[in-house]
Amino acid sequence: MSSVEESRNEAPPYVPAHGLLRGRTAVITAAAGAGIGGATARRFLEEGAAVLIGDAHARRLKETETALAAEFGADRVASLPCDVTDEDQVRALFAYARRLHGGLDVVVNNAGLGGTATLVDMTDEQWNRVLDVTLNGTFRCTRAALRALKESGRGGVIVNNASVIGWRAQTGQAHYAAAKAGVMALTRCAALEAAEFGVRVNAVAPSLAMHPHLVKVTSEELLAELTAREAFGRHAEPWEVANVIVFLASGYSSYMTGETVSVSSQHP
């Protein structure tokens, strides 16, 4: 492998913060651990925001909160367990955000669930579970966020986590693809409704961001195949996706709403 090829396959240097979210408050779902949600929480803190993180995994959530608070200060990090399939827990998360900060500025709907099953073998339970977490969960949190942001009257931003699979076909991913395509459509419709009270709603669509959970639920063969499709010959680091979420949450994207931004180097 040439030095040029080696350089292409390496992740770039970590991007330093620029204070893009200084003074903002944010709610981030599915933010425990080392995936996109956890990377987004870290990037938001680096950019100056205070964050409330939620996740269905209470132990991992507390560990994440403790680690981030030790680094950025306990006054800027809080957590509350939240299963986005449970409406009561979703309402509690946003009520807690209002109690903590008197309101909120940014919401990142990161919660999602994948799986692999061909349609002829897929059960109703498999289909419904993926749709309930990935699409219905995003709906529940978007609804709660819009209610809170409309009431506050100070505008705000919602960023949803979609996927390039919402545009592209992949064997064994009908439930996940349908859910992510739904997230994109939900984003567009919510953006039109939210514009009247100064709220922007956008989405990111990653292709392949590697993290421990993905490795557990995906075969090495499929990961190798997906990586080979990427123009840079590597997967994205979760923080590279988080950087785009920061952009959409910041004033640099002030005229963008209803958009889904592909965070991908994948070719068809």
Short mmCIF file of C-alpha atoms in Angstrom, two decimals:
data_model
loop_
_atom_site.label_atom_id
_atom_site.label_comp_id
_atom_site.label_asym_id
_atom_site.label_seq_id
_atom_site.Cartn_x
_atom_site.Cartn_y
_atom_site.Cartn_z
CA MET A 1 0.00 0.00 0.00
CA SER A 2 1.38 3.41 -0.99
CA SER A 3 1.76 6.30 1.44
CA VAL A 4 -1.09 8.07 -0.38
CA GLU A 5 -3.37 5.06 0.10
CA GLU A 6 -2.39 4.75 3.75
CA SER A 7 -3.15 8.44 4.28
CA ARG A 8 -6.52 8.06 2.57
CA ASN A 9 -7.46 5.19 4.87
CA GLU A 10 -6.57 7.03 8.08
CA ALA A 11 -9.00 9.12 10.09
CA PRO A 12 -8.15 12.85 9.98
CA PRO A 13 -6.94 14.74 13.06
CA TYR A 14 -9.61 15.58 15.62
CA VAL A 15 -11.09 19.01 14.87
CA PRO A 16 -10.62 21.60 17.65
CA ALA A 17 -13.63 23.39 19.11
CA HIS A 18 -14.63 26.93 18.12
CA GLY A 19 -17.30 27.79 20.69
CA LEU A 20 -20.11 27.30 18.19
CA LEU A 21 -22.66 26.32 20.86
CA ARG A 22 -21.53 28.51 23.73
CA GLY A 23 -24.40 29.18 26.13
CA ARG A 24 -26.77 26.70 24.47
CA THR A 25 -28.62 23.89 26.25
CA ALA A 26 -29.17 20.56 24.53
CA VAL A 27 -30.99 17.25 24.95
CA ILE A 28 -29.34 14.26 23.26
CA THR A 29 -30.96 10.82 23.17
CA ALA A 30 -29.12 7.47 23.06
CA ALA A 31 -26.00 9.27 24.23
CA ALA A 32 -24.42 6.59 26.44
CA GLY A 33 -21.25 4.87 25.28
CA ALA A 34 -18.95 5.43 22.32
CA GLY A 35 -21.40 5.80 19.43
CA ILE A 36 -22.65 8.87 17.58
CA GLY A 37 -24.76 10.03 20.54
CA GLY A 38 -21.84 9.90 22.95
CA ALA A 39 -19.57 11.64 20.45
CA THR A 40 -22.22 14.32 19.93
CA ALA A 41 -22.51 14.95 23.66
CA ARG A 42 -18.74 15.38 23.88
CA ARG A 43 -18.59 17.69 20.86
CA PHE A 44 -21.46 19.81 22.19
CA LEU A 45 -19.65 20.20 25.51
CA GLU A 46 -16.42 21.11 23.72
CA GLU A 47 -18.34 23.72 21.75
CA GLY A 48 -19.68 25.30 24.95
CA ALA A 49 -23.14 23.76 25.42
CA ALA A 50 -24.69 22.28 28.55
CA VAL A 51 -26.16 18.87 27.85
CA LEU A 52 -28.84 16.56 29.20
CA ILE A 53 -28.22 13.06 27.90
CA GLY A 54 -30.75 10.25 27.82
CA ASP A 55 -30.44 6.54 27.09
CA ALA A 56 -32.37 3.35 27.74
CA HIS A 57 -29.26 1.78 29.31
CA ALA A 58 -29.17 3.35 32.77
CA ARG A 59 -25.80 1.97 33.89
CA ARG A 60 -23.94 3.02 30.76
CA LEU A 61 -25.71 6.38 30.85
CA LYS A 62 -24.52 7.07 34.39
CA GLU A 63 -20.97 6.05 33.48
CA THR A 64 -21.05 8.43 30.52
CA GLU A 65 -22.42 11.28 32.64
CA THR A 66 -19.76 10.73 35.31
CA ALA A 67 -16.92 10.72 32.77
CA LEU A 68 -18.15 13.84 30.96
CA ALA A 69 -18.87 15.70 34.21
CA ALA A 70 -15.36 15.00 35.45
CA GLU A 71 -13.97 16.54 32.29
CA PHE A 72 -16.35 19.41 31.62
CA GLY A 73 -17.95 20.13 35.01
CA ALA A 74 -20.98 18.69 36.77
CA ASP A 75 -22.91 21.91 36.18
CA ARG A 76 -22.84 21.31 32.42
CA VAL A 77 -23.74 17.61 32.29
CA ALA A 78 -26.87 15.81 33.47
CA SER A 79 -28.57 12.55 32.56
CA LEU A 80 -31.92 10.83 32.82
CA PRO A 81 -32.73 7.29 31.68
CA CYS A 82 -35.10 7.43 28.74
CA ASP A 83 -36.55 4.69 26.56
CA VAL A 84 -37.91 6.53 23.53
CA THR A 85 -40.63 3.89 23.07
CA ASP A 86 -42.16 5.02 26.38
CA GLU A 87 -44.11 8.28 26.13
CA ASP A 88 -43.97 8.90 29.88
CA GLN A 89 -40.19 8.66 29.87
CA VAL A 90 -39.93 10.99 26.88
CA ARG A 91 -42.11 13.58 28.61
CA ALA A 92 -40.04 13.23 31.79
CA LEU A 93 -36.81 13.86 29.86
CA PHE A 94 -38.05 17.14 28.40
CA ALA A 95 -39.65 18.24 31.66
CA TYR A 96 -36.30 17.67 33.37
CA ALA A 97 -34.57 19.77 30.71
CA ARG A 98 -36.93 22.65 31.45
CA ARG A 99 -36.34 22.32 35.21
CA LEU A 100 -32.58 22.24 34.75
CA HIS A 101 -32.19 25.15 32.37
CA GLY A 102 -35.55 26.89 32.16
CA GLY A 103 -35.84 25.69 28.57
CA LEU A 104 -33.74 24.21 25.81
CA ASP A 105 -32.13 25.26 22.56
CA VAL A 106 -31.13 22.08 20.74
CA VAL A 107 -32.49 18.53 20.59
CA VAL A 108 -30.61 15.68 18.94
CA ASN A 109 -32.77 12.62 18.25
CA ASN A 110 -30.12 9.95 17.97
CA ALA A 111 -31.97 6.85 19.24
CA GLY A 112 -32.30 4.07 16.69
CA LEU A 113 -32.31 0.29 16.44
CA GLY A 114 -31.11 -1.90 13.60
CA GLY A 115 -31.09 -5.60 12.83
CA THR A 116 -30.78 -7.94 9.88
CA ALA A 117 -33.59 -10.11 8.51
CA THR A 118 -34.89 -10.81 5.04
CA LEU A 119 -38.55 -9.99 4.48
CA VAL A 120 -39.55 -13.63 4.04
CA ASP A 121 -38.13 -14.42 7.47
CA MET A 122 -38.91 -11.17 9.28
CA THR A 123 -41.44 -11.36 12.10
CA ASP A 124 -43.95 -8.70 13.02
CA GLU A 125 -42.07 -8.28 16.28
CA GLN A 126 -38.77 -7.56 14.48
CA TRP A 127 -40.44 -5.06 12.15
CA ASN A 128 -42.39 -3.30 14.88
CA ARG A 129 -39.46 -3.09 17.30
CA VAL A 130 -37.18 -1.36 14.77
CA LEU A 131 -39.94 1.01 13.68
CA ASP A 132 -40.95 1.80 17.27
CA VAL A 133 -37.45 2.79 18.39
CA THR A 134 -36.15 4.37 15.19
CA LEU A 135 -39.17 6.14 13.71
CA ASN A 136 -41.80 6.32 16.45
CA GLY A 137 -39.15 7.24 19.02
CA THR A 138 -37.98 10.10 16.83
CA PHE A 139 -41.60 11.20 16.44
CA ARG A 140 -42.22 11.14 20.21
CA CYS A 141 -39.10 13.17 20.95
CA THR A 142 -39.68 15.60 18.09
CA ARG A 143 -43.23 16.20 19.30
CA ALA A 144 -42.06 16.79 22.86
CA ALA A 145 -39.27 19.07 21.65
CA LEU A 146 -41.58 21.13 19.44
CA ARG A 147 -44.06 21.60 22.26
CA ALA A 148 -41.32 22.80 24.58
CA LEU A 149 -39.66 25.03 21.98
CA LYS A 150 -42.97 26.57 20.87
CA GLU A 151 -43.89 27.33 24.47
CA SER A 152 -40.52 28.95 25.18
CA GLY A 153 -40.80 31.28 22.22
CA ARG A 154 -37.03 31.52 21.83
CA GLY A 155 -36.61 29.34 18.74
CA GLY A 156 -34.34 26.34 18.62
CA VAL A 157 -32.99 23.47 16.57
CA ILE A 158 -33.80 19.78 16.21
CA VAL A 159 -31.37 17.40 14.52
CA ASN A 160 -32.51 13.87 13.71
CA ASN A 161 -30.24 10.93 12.98
CA ALA A 162 -31.32 9.28 9.73
CA SER A 163 -29.15 7.08 7.49
CA VAL A 164 -28.12 6.79 3.84
CA ILE A 165 -30.04 3.52 3.87
CA GLY A 166 -33.18 5.66 3.83
CA TRP A 167 -32.23 6.39 0.22
CA ARG A 168 -30.42 3.19 -0.75
CA ALA A 169 -31.41 -0.46 -0.77
CA GLN A 170 -29.65 -3.15 1.24
CA THR A 171 -30.60 -6.80 1.67
CA GLY A 172 -31.95 -7.65 5.09
CA GLN A 173 -32.56 -4.02 6.05
CA ALA A 174 -36.16 -3.37 4.95
CA HIS A 175 -37.34 -2.46 8.46
CA TYR A 176 -34.39 -0.18 9.19
CA ALA A 177 -34.50 1.44 5.74
CA ALA A 178 -38.23 2.09 6.05
CA ALA A 179 -37.73 3.61 9.50
CA LYS A 180 -34.89 5.89 8.39
CA ALA A 181 -36.78 6.99 5.26
CA GLY A 182 -39.61 7.82 7.62
CA VAL A 183 -37.27 9.90 9.77
CA MET A 184 -36.33 11.90 6.67
CA ALA A 185 -39.99 12.52 5.77
CA LEU A 186 -40.81 13.39 9.38
CA THR A 187 -37.94 15.88 9.35
CA ARG A 188 -39.27 17.65 6.25
CA CYS A 189 -42.84 17.89 7.53
CA ALA A 190 -41.82 18.95 11.05
CA ALA A 191 -39.59 21.67 9.56
CA LEU A 192 -42.51 23.28 7.74
CA GLU A 193 -44.68 23.26 10.84
CA ALA A 194 -41.91 24.50 13.15
CA ALA A 195 -40.76 27.37 10.95
CA GLU A 196 -43.66 29.56 12.10
CA PHE A 197 -42.24 29.62 15.63
CA GLY A 198 -38.59 29.92 14.68
CA VAL A 199 -37.46 26.31 15.05
CA ARG A 200 -35.28 24.57 12.48
CA VAL A 201 -35.45 20.78 11.93
CA ASN A 202 -32.77 18.95 9.94
CA ALA A 203 -31.24 15.48 9.81
CA VAL A 204 -27.92 13.77 9.21
CA ALA A 205 -27.65 10.57 7.18
CA PRO A 206 -24.44 8.69 7.99
CA SER A 207 -23.31 5.73 5.93
CA LEU A 208 -20.87 3.79 8.12
CA ALA A 209 -19.76 5.15 11.49
CA MET A 210 -17.97 2.47 13.48
CA HIS A 211 -18.70 1.99 17.17
CA PRO A 212 -18.78 -0.96 19.59
CA HIS A 213 -22.53 -1.65 19.33
CA LEU A 214 -22.35 -1.88 15.53
CA VAL A 215 -19.52 -4.39 15.77
CA LYS A 216 -21.63 -6.55 18.09
CA VAL A 217 -24.67 -6.71 15.81
CA THR A 218 -22.95 -6.80 12.38
CA SER A 219 -20.83 -9.53 10.86
CA GLU A 220 -17.20 -8.91 9.97
CA GLU A 221 -18.00 -9.83 6.36
CA LEU A 222 -20.73 -7.20 6.06
CA LEU A 223 -18.60 -4.53 7.74
CA ALA A 224 -15.77 -5.28 5.31
CA GLU A 225 -18.18 -5.06 2.37
CA LEU A 226 -19.62 -1.74 3.55
CA THR A 227 -16.16 -0.32 4.22
CA ALA A 228 -15.05 -1.27 0.71
CA ARG A 229 -17.83 0.90 -0.71
CA GLU A 230 -16.51 4.02 1.01
CA ALA A 231 -14.46 6.33 -1.20
CA PHE A 232 -11.83 6.82 1.50
CA GLY A 233 -11.55 3.10 2.17
CA ARG A 234 -12.50 3.52 5.81
CA HIS A 235 -15.50 3.99 8.09
CA ALA A 236 -16.37 7.34 9.64
CA GLU A 237 -15.41 8.05 13.22
CA PRO A 238 -18.48 8.89 15.34
CA TRP A 239 -17.05 12.36 16.01
CA GLU A 240 -16.99 13.06 12.26
CA VAL A 241 -20.78 12.62 12.20
CA ALA A 242 -21.04 14.64 15.41
CA ASN A 243 -19.22 17.52 13.70
CA VAL A 244 -22.00 17.78 11.12
CA ILE A 245 -24.61 17.66 13.89
CA VAL A 246 -22.77 20.56 15.57
CA PHE A 247 -22.92 22.48 12.28
CA LEU A 248 -26.67 21.90 11.97
CA ALA A 249 -27.18 22.93 15.61
CA SER A 250 -25.14 26.11 15.22
CA GLY A 251 -25.80 29.48 13.66
CA TYR A 252 -23.72 28.48 10.63
CA SER A 253 -26.76 26.60 9.28
CA SER A 254 -29.28 29.34 10.08
CA TYR A 255 -31.03 29.16 6.68
CA MET A 256 -31.28 25.36 6.57
CA THR A 257 -34.43 23.51 7.57
CA GLY A 258 -36.10 20.33 6.36
CA GLU A 259 -32.80 19.08 4.97
CA THR A 260 -31.11 15.71 5.33
CA VAL A 261 -27.34 15.99 5.05
CA SER A 262 -25.48 12.89 3.91
CA VAL A 263 -22.40 12.20 6.03
CA SER A 264 -20.92 9.67 3.69
CA SER A 265 -18.11 8.87 1.30
CA GLN A 266 -20.07 5.88 -0.03
CA HIS A 267 -20.60 5.36 -3.73
CA PRO A 268 -23.59 3.35 -5.02
#
